[in-house]
Amino acid sequence: DQQVKQNSPSLSVQEGRISILNCDYTNSMFDYFLWYKKYPAEGPTFLISISSIKDKNEDGRFTVFLNKSAKHLSLHIVPSQPGDSAVYFCAAPPNSGNTPLVFGKGTRLSVIA
Amino acid sequence: GAGVSQSPRYKVAKRGQDVALRCDPISGHVSLFWYQQALGQGPEFLTYFQNEAQLDKSGLPSDRFFAERPEGSVSTLKIQRTQQEDSAVYLCASSIQTSPQETQYFGPGTRLLVL
């Protein structure tokens, strides 16, 4: 049973427009969420996170929104740039200790110039 | 400073061979994680160390998989008698402290292909 779901395997967006990547989770105990970005042949790199005590966290062009009642989060990138083309993973630690992350399957974003 | 490094970057093994994958975490990082990423999937947890102690190995898919971190720094993931289903990218990550909100820094991975 997948605890973190990214239902869109891919997304194409024009340069300059907004990219919205979605993530759903099933475990109501999750209280912290992360987005990682992965380029081919590289490891995932941390992008942005959000704690469940917030509903929004912003860092430059990247904003993550959390809707706890819907068990849904989304990553907004605006404006999108060609260098944003990568696979984006939503992840969460399932426990309060330093436990490994549970990842979604990822969404491949292509930003078209 | 240097990030997490992994070696080899690519490994081709014949079915039945043993392989050893190495991870050099960021210096001073207490926690070290191993993940397996199959094609088209997200990374999935294998095992986790805090210093030299292996705190959780519940993600190891079989007793053919073994990991160690004897001096609390470098870690080795060993797979015995490799099978085709072991083909995947093996990712190592480290974090500075034992907190779920500490960022995990990933290495580039070792791509294992078992023929």
JSON list of C-alpha atoms in Angstrom, two decimals:
[
{"chain": "A", "resi": 1, "resn": "ASP", "atom": "CA", "xyz": [0.00, 0.00, 0.00]},
{"chain": "A", "resi": 2, "resn": "GLN", "atom": "CA", "xyz": [1.59, 3.25, -1.14]},
{"chain": "A", "resi": 3, "resn": "GLN", "atom": "CA", "xyz": [1.55, 5.83, 1.62]},
{"chain": "A", "resi": 4, "resn": "VAL", "atom": "CA", "xyz": [2.71, 8.66, -0.65]},
{"chain": "A", "resi": 5, "resn": "LYS", "atom": "CA", "xyz": [1.17, 8.92, -4.09]},
{"chain": "A", "resi": 6, "resn": "GLN", "atom": "CA", "xyz": [2.09, 11.00, -7.06]},
{"chain": "A", "resi": 7, "resn": "ASN", "atom": "CA", "xyz": [-0.54, 10.19, -9.63]},
{"chain": "A", "resi": 8, "resn": "SER", "atom": "CA", "xyz": [0.87, 12.16, -12.54]},
{"chain": "A", "resi": 9, "resn": "PRO", "atom": "CA", "xyz": [3.94, 10.45, -13.99]},
{"chain": "A", "resi": 10, "resn": "SER", "atom": "CA", "xyz": [4.73, 13.43, -16.20]},
{"chain": "A", "resi": 11, "resn": "LEU", "atom": "CA", "xyz": [3.92, 17.08, -16.75]},
{"chain": "A", "resi": 12, "resn": "SER", "atom": "CA", "xyz": [4.86, 19.48, -19.55]},
{"chain": "A", "resi": 13, "resn": "VAL", "atom": "CA", "xyz": [4.80, 23.23, -19.03]},
{"chain": "A", "resi": 14, "resn": "GLN", "atom": "CA", "xyz": [5.88, 26.19, -21.11]},
{"chain": "A", "resi": 15, "resn": "GLU", "atom": "CA", "xyz": [8.75, 28.29, -19.89]},
{"chain": "A", "resi": 16, "resn": "GLY", "atom": "CA", "xyz": [7.52, 31.19, -17.80]},
{"chain": "A", "resi": 17, "resn": "ARG", "atom": "CA", "xyz": [4.28, 29.47, -16.79]},
{"chain": "A", "resi": 18, "resn": "ILE", "atom": "CA", "xyz": [3.40, 27.89, -13.47]},
{"chain": "A", "resi": 19, "resn": "SER", "atom": "CA", "xyz": [4.17, 24.22, -12.81]},
{"chain": "A", "resi": 20, "resn": "ILE", "atom": "CA", "xyz": [1.97, 22.46, -10.25]},
{"chain": "A", "resi": 21, "resn": "LEU", "atom": "CA", "xyz": [3.02, 19.05, -8.99]},
{"chain": "A", "resi": 22, "resn": "ASN", "atom": "CA", "xyz": [0.65, 17.13, -6.76]},
{"chain": "A", "resi": 23, "resn": "CYS", "atom": "CA", "xyz": [1.10, 14.60, -4.00]},
{"chain": "A", "resi": 24, "resn": "ASP", "atom": "CA", "xyz": [-1.40, 12.70, -1.85]},
{"chain": "A", "resi": 25, "resn": "TYR", "atom": "CA", "xyz": [-0.72, 10.72, 1.29]},
{"chain": "A", "resi": 26, "resn": "THR", "atom": "CA", "xyz": [-2.69, 8.17, 3.24]},
{"chain": "A", "resi": 27, "resn": "ASN", "atom": "CA", "xyz": [-1.00, 8.14, 6.65]},
{"chain": "A", "resi": 28, "resn": "SER", "atom": "CA", "xyz": [-2.54, 10.80, 8.89]},
{"chain": "A", "resi": 29, "resn": "MET", "atom": "CA", "xyz": [0.45, 10.47, 11.24]},
{"chain": "A", "resi": 30, "resn": "PHE", "atom": "CA", "xyz": [2.73, 12.16, 8.71]},
{"chain": "A", "resi": 31, "resn": "ASP", "atom": "CA", "xyz": [3.66, 15.60, 10.03]},
{"chain": "A", "resi": 32, "resn": "TYR", "atom": "CA", "xyz": [6.52, 16.68, 7.80]},
{"chain": "A", "resi": 33, "resn": "PHE", "atom": "CA", "xyz": [6.86, 16.60, 4.04]},
{"chain": "A", "resi": 34, "resn": "LEU", "atom": "CA", "xyz": [9.69, 17.17, 1.63]},
{"chain": "A", "resi": 35, "resn": "TRP", "atom": "CA", "xyz": [10.15, 17.63, -2.09]},
{"chain": "A", "resi": 36, "resn": "TYR", "atom": "CA", "xyz": [13.27, 16.33, -3.78]},
{"chain": "A", "resi": 37, "resn": "LYS", "atom": "CA", "xyz": [14.40, 17.04, -7.31]},
{"chain": "A", "resi": 38, "resn": "LYS", "atom": "CA", "xyz": [16.37, 14.51, -9.37]},
{"chain": "A", "resi": 39, "resn": "TYR", "atom": "CA", "xyz": [18.34, 14.99, -12.56]},
{"chain": "A", "resi": 40, "resn": "PRO", "atom": "CA", "xyz": [19.39, 11.96, -14.63]},
{"chain": "A", "resi": 41, "resn": "ALA", "atom": "CA", "xyz": [22.40, 10.07, -13.26]},
{"chain": "A", "resi": 42, "resn": "GLU", "atom": "CA", "xyz": [22.39, 12.15, -10.08]},
{"chain": "A", "resi": 43, "resn": "GLY", "atom": "CA", "xyz": [20.99, 11.52, -6.63]},
{"chain": "A", "resi": 44, "resn": "PRO", "atom": "CA", "xyz": [17.89, 13.35, -5.42]},
{"chain": "A", "resi": 45, "resn": "THR", "atom": "CA", "xyz": [18.54, 16.83, -4.00]},
{"chain": "A", "resi": 46, "resn": "PHE", "atom": "CA", "xyz": [16.42, 18.47, -1.35]},
{"chain": "A", "resi": 47, "resn": "LEU", "atom": "CA", "xyz": [14.22, 21.28, -2.64]},
{"chain": "A", "resi": 48, "resn": "ILE", "atom": "CA", "xyz": [11.74, 22.43, -0.02]},
{"chain": "A", "resi": 49, "resn": "SER", "atom": "CA", "xyz": [9.86, 21.11, 2.99]},
{"chain": "A", "resi": 50, "resn": "ILE", "atom": "CA", "xyz": [6.78, 21.86, 5.05]},
{"chain": "A", "resi": 51, "resn": "SER", "atom": "CA", "xyz": [5.72, 21.01, 8.56]},
{"chain": "A", "resi": 52, "resn": "SER", "atom": "CA", "xyz": [2.11, 20.07, 9.29]},
{"chain": "A", "resi": 53, "resn": "ILE", "atom": "CA", "xyz": [1.74, 23.12, 11.53]},
{"chain": "A", "resi": 54, "resn": "LYS", "atom": "CA", "xyz": [1.89, 25.27, 8.38]},
{"chain": "A", "resi": 55, "resn": "ASP", "atom": "CA", "xyz": [-0.18, 25.28, 5.24]},
{"chain": "A", "resi": 56, "resn": "LYS", "atom": "CA", "xyz": [2.34, 27.07, 3.03]},
{"chain": "A", "resi": 57, "resn": "ASN", "atom": "CA", "xyz": [6.09, 27.40, 2.72]},
{"chain": "A", "resi": 58, "resn": "GLU", "atom": "CA", "xyz": [7.79, 29.55, 0.12]},
{"chain": "A", "resi": 59, "resn": "ASP", "atom": "CA", "xyz": [11.37, 29.64, -1.09]},
{"chain": "A", "resi": 60, "resn": "GLY", "atom": "CA", "xyz": [12.01, 31.83, -4.11]},
{"chain": "A", "resi": 61, "resn": "ARG", "atom": "CA", "xyz": [10.19, 30.42, -7.12]},
{"chain": "A", "resi": 62, "resn": "PHE", "atom": "CA", "xyz": [9.11, 27.33, -5.16]},
{"chain": "A", "resi": 63, "resn": "THR", "atom": "CA", "xyz": [6.06, 27.16, -2.89]},
{"chain": "A", "resi": 64, "resn": "VAL", "atom": "CA", "xyz": [4.63, 24.10, -1.20]},
{"chain": "A", "resi": 65, "resn": "PHE", "atom": "CA", "xyz": [1.02, 24.03, -0.06]},
{"chain": "A", "resi": 66, "resn": "LEU", "atom": "CA", "xyz": [-0.34, 21.53, 2.46]},
{"chain": "A", "resi": 67, "resn": "ASN", "atom": "CA", "xyz": [-4.02, 20.64, 2.89]},
{"chain": "A", "resi": 68, "resn": "LYS", "atom": "CA", "xyz": [-4.13, 18.32, 5.89]},
{"chain": "A", "resi": 69, "resn": "SER", "atom": "CA", "xyz": [-7.85, 17.63, 5.74]},
{"chain": "A", "resi": 70, "resn": "ALA", "atom": "CA", "xyz": [-7.48, 16.42, 2.16]},
{"chain": "A", "resi": 71, "resn": "LYS", "atom": "CA", "xyz": [-4.11, 14.75, 2.85]},
{"chain": "A", "resi": 72, "resn": "HIS", "atom": "CA", "xyz": [-2.77, 16.59, -0.16]},
{"chain": "A", "resi": 73, "resn": "LEU", "atom": "CA", "xyz": [0.23, 18.74, -0.91]},
{"chain": "A", "resi": 74, "resn": "SER", "atom": "CA", "xyz": [1.37, 20.51, -4.01]},
{"chain": "A", "resi": 75, "resn": "LEU", "atom": "CA", "xyz": [4.56, 22.12, -5.26]},
{"chain": "A", "resi": 76, "resn": "HIS", "atom": "CA", "xyz": [4.24, 25.28, -7.32]},
{"chain": "A", "resi": 77, "resn": "ILE", "atom": "CA", "xyz": [7.09, 26.54, -9.45]},
{"chain": "A", "resi": 78, "resn": "VAL", "atom": "CA", "xyz": [6.67, 29.99, -10.90]},
{"chain": "A", "resi": 79, "resn": "PRO", "atom": "CA", "xyz": [7.96, 31.05, -13.30]},
{"chain": "A", "resi": 80, "resn": "SER", "atom": "CA", "xyz": [9.08, 27.68, -14.65]},
{"chain": "A", "resi": 81, "resn": "GLN", "atom": "CA", "xyz": [12.50, 27.54, -16.29]},
{"chain": "A", "resi": 82, "resn": "PRO", "atom": "CA", "xyz": [14.06, 24.91, -18.60]},
{"chain": "A", "resi": 83, "resn": "GLY", "atom": "CA", "xyz": [16.54, 24.04, -15.83]},
{"chain": "A", "resi": 84, "resn": "ASP", "atom": "CA", "xyz": [13.60, 22.92, -13.68]},
{"chain": "A", "resi": 85, "resn": "SER", "atom": "CA", "xyz": [13.14, 19.93, -15.99]},
{"chain": "A", "resi": 86, "resn": "ALA", "atom": "CA", "xyz": [13.72, 16.95, -13.70]},
{"chain": "A", "resi": 87, "resn": "VAL", "atom": "CA", "xyz": [11.87, 14.27, -11.74]},
{"chain": "A", "resi": 88, "resn": "TYR", "atom": "CA", "xyz": [10.25, 15.59, -8.57]},
{"chain": "A", "resi": 89, "resn": "PHE", "atom": "CA", "xyz": [9.63, 13.31, -5.60]},
{"chain": "A", "resi": 90, "resn": "CYS", "atom": "CA", "xyz": [7.33, 13.94, -2.69]},
{"chain": "A", "resi": 91, "resn": "ALA", "atom": "CA", "xyz": [8.50, 12.29, 0.54]},
{"chain": "A", "resi": 92, "resn": "ALA", "atom": "CA", "xyz": [7.67, 12.03, 4.23]},
{"chain": "A", "resi": 93, "resn": "PRO", "atom": "CA", "xyz": [9.27, 10.46, 7.31]},
{"chain": "A", "resi": 94, "resn": "PRO", "atom": "CA", "xyz": [6.65, 8.07, 8.73]},
{"chain": "A", "resi": 95, "resn": "ASN", "atom": "CA", "xyz": [7.67, 8.37, 12.38]},
{"chain": "A", "resi": 96, "resn": "SER", "atom": "CA", "xyz": [8.75, 11.01, 14.83]},
{"chain": "A", "resi": 97, "resn": "GLY", "atom": "CA", "xyz": [12.24, 9.59, 15.09]},
{"chain": "A", "resi": 98, "resn": "ASN", "atom": "CA", "xyz": [14.91, 9.95, 12.43]},
{"chain": "A", "resi": 99, "resn": "THR", "atom": "CA", "xyz": [13.41, 7.35, 10.21]},
{"chain": "A", "resi": 100, "resn": "PRO", "atom": "CA", "xyz": [13.95, 6.83, 6.53]},
{"chain": "A", "resi": 101, "resn": "LEU", "atom": "CA", "xyz": [11.78, 8.64, 4.06]},
{"chain": "A", "resi": 102, "resn": "VAL", "atom": "CA", "xyz": [8.78, 7.22, 2.23]},
{"chain": "A", "resi": 103, "resn": "PHE", "atom": "CA", "xyz": [8.81, 8.46, -1.36]},
{"chain": "A", "resi": 104, "resn": "GLY", "atom": "CA", "xyz": [6.20, 8.80, -4.07]},
{"chain": "A", "resi": 105, "resn": "LYS", "atom": "CA", "xyz": [6.93, 7.46, -7.54]},
{"chain": "A", "resi": 106, "resn": "GLY", "atom": "CA", "xyz": [7.85, 10.87, -8.85]},
{"chain": "A", "resi": 107, "resn": "THR", "atom": "CA", "xyz": [6.59, 13.25, -11.52]},
{"chain": "A", "resi": 108, "resn": "ARG", "atom": "CA", "xyz": [8.77, 14.05, -14.53]},
{"chain": "A", "resi": 109, "resn": "LEU", "atom": "CA", "xyz": [8.52, 17.78, -15.29]},
{"chain": "A", "resi": 110, "resn": "SER", "atom": "CA", "xyz": [9.49, 19.05, -18.72]},
{"chain": "A", "resi": 111, "resn": "VAL", "atom": "CA", "xyz": [9.72, 22.80, -19.13]},
{"chain": "A", "resi": 112, "resn": "ILE", "atom": "CA", "xyz": [9.58, 23.70, -22.79]},
{"chain": "A", "resi": 113, "resn": "ALA", "atom": "CA", "xyz": [11.37, 26.82, -23.99]},
{"chain": "B", "resi": 1, "resn": "GLY", "atom": "CA", "xyz": [32.76, 20.38, 1.26]},
{"chain": "B", "resi": 2, "resn": "ALA", "atom": "CA", "xyz": [32.43, 17.06, -0.52]},
{"chain": "B", "resi": 3, "resn": "GLY", "atom": "CA", "xyz": [29.02, 15.49, -0.81]},
{"chain": "B", "resi": 4, "resn": "VAL", "atom": "CA", "xyz": [28.02, 11.87, -0.48]},
{"chain": "B", "resi": 5, "resn": "SER", "atom": "CA", "xyz": [30.01, 9.67, -2.84]},
{"chain": "B", "resi": 6, "resn": "GLN", "atom": "CA", "xyz": [29.24, 6.16, -4.00]},
{"chain": "B", "resi": 7, "resn": "SER", "atom": "CA", "xyz": [31.28, 3.58, -5.85]},
{"chain": "B", "resi": 8, "resn": "PRO", "atom": "CA", "xyz": [31.16, 2.00, -8.26]},
{"chain": "B", "resi": 9, "resn": "ARG", "atom": "CA", "xyz": [28.78, 4.19, -10.25]},
{"chain": "B", "resi": 10, "resn": "TYR", "atom": "CA", "xyz": [27.84, 1.27, -12.50]},
{"chain": "B", "resi": 11, "resn": "LYS", "atom": "CA", "xyz": [28.09, -2.43, -11.89]},
{"chain": "B", "resi": 12, "resn": "VAL", "atom": "CA", "xyz": [27.21, -5.31, -14.19]},
{"chain": "B", "resi": 13, "resn": "ALA", "atom": "CA", "xyz": [27.03, -8.69, -12.49]},
{"chain": "B", "resi": 14, "resn": "LYS", "atom": "CA", "xyz": [26.20, -12.16, -13.67]},
{"chain": "B", "resi": 15, "resn": "ARG", "atom": "CA", "xyz": [23.36, -13.84, -11.84]},
{"chain": "B", "resi": 16, "resn": "GLY", "atom": "CA", "xyz": [24.74, -15.57, -8.78]},
{"chain": "B", "resi": 17, "resn": "GLN", "atom": "CA", "xyz": [27.69, -13.22, -8.28]},
{"chain": "B", "resi": 18, "resn": "ASP", "atom": "CA", "xyz": [28.27, -11.31, -5.06]},
{"chain": "B", "resi": 19, "resn": "VAL", "atom": "CA", "xyz": [28.55, -7.51, -5.24]},
{"chain": "B", "resi": 20, "resn": "ALA", "atom": "CA", "xyz": [29.67, -4.84, -2.77]},
{"chain": "B", "resi": 21, "resn": "LEU", "atom": "CA", "xyz": [28.54, -1.24, -3.03]},
{"chain": "B", "resi": 22, "resn": "ARG", "atom": "CA", "xyz": [30.33, 1.49, -1.13]},
{"chain": "B", "resi": 23, "resn": "CYS", "atom": "CA", "xyz": [29.04, 4.75, 0.34]},
{"chain": "B", "resi": 24, "resn": "ASP", "atom": "CA", "xyz": [31.15, 7.60, 1.71]},
{"chain": "B", "resi": 25, "resn": "PRO", "atom": "CA", "xyz": [28.83, 9.93, 3.63]},
{"chain": "B", "resi": 26, "resn": "ILE", "atom": "CA", "xyz": [29.45, 13.58, 4.34]},
{"chain": "B", "resi": 27, "resn": "SER", "atom": "CA", "xyz": [32.07, 13.84, 7.07]},
{"chain": "B", "resi": 28, "resn": "GLY", "atom": "CA", "xyz": [30.50, 14.10, 10.51]},
{"chain": "B", "resi": 29, "resn": "HIS", "atom": "CA", "xyz": [27.07, 12.90, 9.46]},
{"chain": "B", "resi": 30, "resn": "VAL", "atom": "CA", "xyz": [25.61, 10.59, 12.07]},
{"chain": "B", "resi": 31, "resn": "SER", "atom": "CA", "xyz": [22.86, 8.94, 10.07]},
{"chain": "B", "resi": 32, "resn": "LEU", "atom": "CA", "xyz": [23.29, 6.90, 6.91]},
{"chain": "B", "resi": 33, "resn": "PHE", "atom": "CA", "xyz": [20.53, 5.42, 4.81]},
{"chain": "B", "resi": 34, "resn": "TRP", "atom": "CA", "xyz": [20.41, 2.96, 1.92]},
{"chain": "B", "resi": 35, "resn": "TYR", "atom": "CA", "xyz": [17.57, 3.07, -0.60]},
{"chain": "B", "resi": 36, "resn": "GLN", "atom": "CA", "xyz": [16.77, 1.00, -3.67]},
{"chain": "B", "resi": 37, "resn": "GLN", "atom": "CA", "xyz": [15.23, 2.69, -6.68]},
{"chain": "B", "resi": 38, "resn": "ALA", "atom": "CA", "xyz": [13.73, 0.47, -9.36]},
{"chain": "B", "resi": 39, "resn": "LEU", "atom": "CA", "xyz": [13.02, 1.88, -12.81]},
{"chain": "B", "resi": 40, "resn": "GLY", "atom": "CA", "xyz": [10.06, 4.25, -12.78]},
{"chain": "B", "resi": 41, "resn": "GLN", "atom": "CA", "xyz": [9.71, 4.10, -9.00]},
{"chain": "B", "resi": 42, "resn": "GLY", "atom": "CA", "xyz": [10.67, 6.28, -6.10]},
{"chain": "B", "resi": 43, "resn": "PRO", "atom": "CA", "xyz": [13.49, 5.31, -3.76]},
{"chain": "B", "resi": 44, "resn": "GLU", "atom": "CA", "xyz": [12.52, 2.61, -1.25]},
{"chain": "B", "resi": 45, "resn": "PHE", "atom": "CA", "xyz": [14.15, 2.22, 2.13]},
{"chain": "B", "resi": 46, "resn": "LEU", "atom": "CA", "xyz": [16.52, -0.68, 2.72]},
{"chain": "B", "resi": 47, "resn": "THR", "atom": "CA", "xyz": [18.40, -0.02, 5.95]},
{"chain": "B", "resi": 48, "resn": "TYR", "atom": "CA", "xyz": [19.58, 2.75, 8.24]},
{"chain": "B", "resi": 49, "resn": "PHE", "atom": "CA", "xyz": [22.53, 3.40, 10.56]},
{"chain": "B", "resi": 50, "resn": "GLN", "atom": "CA", "xyz": [23.12, 5.79, 13.39]},
{"chain": "B", "resi": 51, "resn": "ASN", "atom": "CA", "xyz": [26.91, 5.91, 13.67]},
{"chain": "B", "resi": 52, "resn": "GLU", "atom": "CA", "xyz": [27.95, 2.24, 13.54]},
{"chain": "B", "resi": 53, "resn": "ALA", "atom": "CA", "xyz": [24.66, 0.88, 14.86]},
{"chain": "B", "resi": 54, "resn": "GLN", "atom": "CA", "xyz": [22.22, -0.56, 12.34]},
{"chain": "B", "resi": 55, "resn": "LEU", "atom": "CA", "xyz": [18.91, 0.67, 13.75]},
{"chain": "B", "resi": 56, "resn": "ASP", "atom": "CA", "xyz": [16.54, -0.62, 11.10]},
{"chain": "B", "resi": 57, "resn": "LYS", "atom": "CA", "xyz": [17.01, -3.22, 8.41]},
{"chain": "B", "resi": 58, "resn": "SER", "atom": "CA", "xyz": [13.36, -3.96, 7.80]},
{"chain": "B", "resi": 59, "resn": "GLY", "atom": "CA", "xyz": [13.58, -2.86, 4.18]},
{"chain": "B", "resi": 60, "resn": "LEU", "atom": "CA", "xyz": [16.19, -5.39, 3.12]},
{"chain": "B", "resi": 61, "resn": "PRO", "atom": "CA", "xyz": [14.33, -7.63, 0.66]},
{"chain": "B", "resi": 62, "resn": "SER", "atom": "CA", "xyz": [16.04, -10.88, 1.59]},
{"chain": "B", "resi": 63, "resn": "ASP", "atom": "CA", "xyz": [18.84, -12.36, 3.66]},
{"chain": "B", "resi": 64, "resn": "ARG", "atom": "CA", "xyz": [21.05, -12.03, 0.59]},
{"chain": "B", "resi": 65, "resn": "PHE", "atom": "CA", "xyz": [21.32, -8.33, 1.43]},
{"chain": "B", "resi": 66, "resn": "PHE", "atom": "CA", "xyz": [23.70, -7.24, 4.15]},
{"chain": "B", "resi": 67, "resn": "ALA", "atom": "CA", "xyz": [24.94, -3.78, 5.17]},
{"chain": "B", "resi": 68, "resn": "GLU", "atom": "CA", "xyz": [27.59, -2.60, 7.57]},
{"chain": "B", "resi": 69, "resn": "ARG", "atom": "CA", "xyz": [29.15, 0.61, 8.82]},
{"chain": "B", "resi": 70, "resn": "PRO", "atom": "CA", "xyz": [31.84, -0.68, 11.17]},
{"chain": "B", "resi": 71, "resn": "GLU", "atom": "CA", "xyz": [33.52, 2.62, 12.10]},
{"chain": "B", "resi": 72, "resn": "GLY", "atom": "CA", "xyz": [30.51, 4.86, 11.80]},
{"chain": "B", "resi": 73, "resn": "SER", "atom": "CA", "xyz": [31.56, 6.48, 8.55]},
{"chain": "B", "resi": 74, "resn": "VAL", "atom": "CA", "xyz": [31.91, 4.48, 5.30]},
{"chain": "B", "resi": 75, "resn": "SER", "atom": "CA", "xyz": [29.18, 1.92, 4.67]},
{"chain": "B", "resi": 76, "resn": "THR", "atom": "CA", "xyz": [29.06, -1.13, 2.42]},
{"chain": "B", "resi": 77, "resn": "LEU", "atom": "CA", "xyz": [25.95, -2.78, 1.05]},
{"chain": "B", "resi": 78, "resn": "LYS", "atom": "CA", "xyz": [26.61, -6.36, 0.02]},
{"chain": "B", "resi": 79, "resn": "ILE", "atom": "CA", "xyz": [24.32, -8.45, -2.11]},
{"chain": "B", "resi": 80, "resn": "GLN", "atom": "CA", "xyz": [25.06, -12.16, -2.27]},
{"chain": "B", "resi": 81, "resn": "ARG", "atom": "CA", "xyz": [24.05, -14.46, -5.12]},
{"chain": "B", "resi": 82, "resn": "THR", "atom": "CA", "xyz": [22.57, -11.60, -7.13]},
{"chain": "B", "resi": 83, "resn": "GLN", "atom": "CA", "xyz": [19.29, -12.14, -8.97]},
{"chain": "B", "resi": 84, "resn": "GLN", "atom": "CA", "xyz": [17.84, -10.24, -11.92]},
{"chain": "B", "resi": 85, "resn": "GLU", "atom": "CA", "xyz": [15.27, -8.59, -9.68]},
{"chain": "B", "resi": 86, "resn": "ASP", "atom": "CA", "xyz": [18.14, -6.95, -7.78]},
{"chain": "B", "resi": 87, "resn": "SER", "atom": "CA", "xyz": [18.78, -4.71, -10.82]},
{"chain": "B", "resi": 88, "resn": "ALA", "atom": "CA", "xyz": [18.16, -1.15, -9.63]},
{"chain": "B", "resi": 89, "resn": "VAL", "atom": "CA", "xyz": [19.88, 2.03, -8.58]},
{"chain": "B", "resi": 90, "resn": "TYR", "atom": "CA", "xyz": [21.14, 1.85, -5.01]},
{"chain": "B", "resi": 91, "resn": "LEU", "atom": "CA", "xyz": [21.16, 5.24, -3.32]},
{"chain": "B", "resi": 92, "resn": "CYS", "atom": "CA", "xyz": [22.97, 6.19, -0.16]},
{"chain": "B", "resi": 93, "resn": "ALA", "atom": "CA", "xyz": [22.03, 9.26, 1.89]},
{"chain": "B", "resi": 94, "resn": "SER", "atom": "CA", "xyz": [23.40, 10.83, 5.05]},
{"chain": "B", "resi": 95, "resn": "SER", "atom": "CA", "xyz": [22.16, 13.40, 7.51]},
{"chain": "B", "resi": 96, "resn": "ILE", "atom": "CA", "xyz": [23.94, 15.30, 10.23]},
{"chain": "B", "resi": 97, "resn": "GLN", "atom": "CA", "xyz": [21.65, 14.45, 13.12]},
{"chain": "B", "resi": 98, "resn": "THR", "atom": "CA", "xyz": [19.03, 11.98, 14.16]},
{"chain": "B", "resi": 99, "resn": "SER", "atom": "CA", "xyz": [15.96, 14.07, 13.49]},
{"chain": "B", "resi": 100, "resn": "PRO", "atom": "CA", "xyz": [13.27, 13.48, 10.88]},
{"chain": "B", "resi": 101, "resn": "GLN", "atom": "CA", "xyz": [13.52, 17.12, 9.85]},
{"chain": "B", "resi": 102, "resn": "GLU", "atom": "CA", "xyz": [17.22, 16.92, 9.08]},
{"chain": "B", "resi": 103, "resn": "THR", "atom": "CA", "xyz": [17.84, 17.02, 5.38]},
{"chain": "B", "resi": 104, "resn": "GLN", "atom": "CA", "xyz": [19.08, 13.80, 3.86]},
{"chain": "B", "resi": 105, "resn": "TYR", "atom": "CA", "xyz": [21.83, 14.32, 1.30]},
{"chain": "B", "resi": 106, "resn": "PHE", "atom": "CA", "xyz": [21.97, 11.73, -1.43]},
{"chain": "B", "resi": 107, "resn": "GLY", "atom": "CA", "xyz": [24.86, 10.32, -3.37]},
{"chain": "B", "resi": 108, "resn": "PRO", "atom": "CA", "xyz": [24.66, 9.78, -7.14]},
{"chain": "B", "resi": 109, "resn": "GLY", "atom": "CA", "xyz": [23.80, 6.12, -6.71]},
{"chain": "B", "resi": 110, "resn": "THR", "atom": "CA", "xyz": [25.19, 2.84, -8.00]},
{"chain": "B", "resi": 111, "resn": "ARG", "atom": "CA", "xyz": [23.34, 1.43, -10.98]},
{"chain": "B", "resi": 112, "resn": "LEU", "atom": "CA", "xyz": [23.39, -2.37, -10.70]},
{"chain": "B", "resi": 113, "resn": "LEU", "atom": "CA", "xyz": [22.49, -4.54, -13.66]},
{"chain": "B", "resi": 114, "resn": "VAL", "atom": "CA", "xyz": [22.25, -8.28, -13.08]},
{"chain": "B", "resi": 115, "resn": "LEU", "atom": "CA", "xyz": [22.33, -10.36, -16.24]}
]
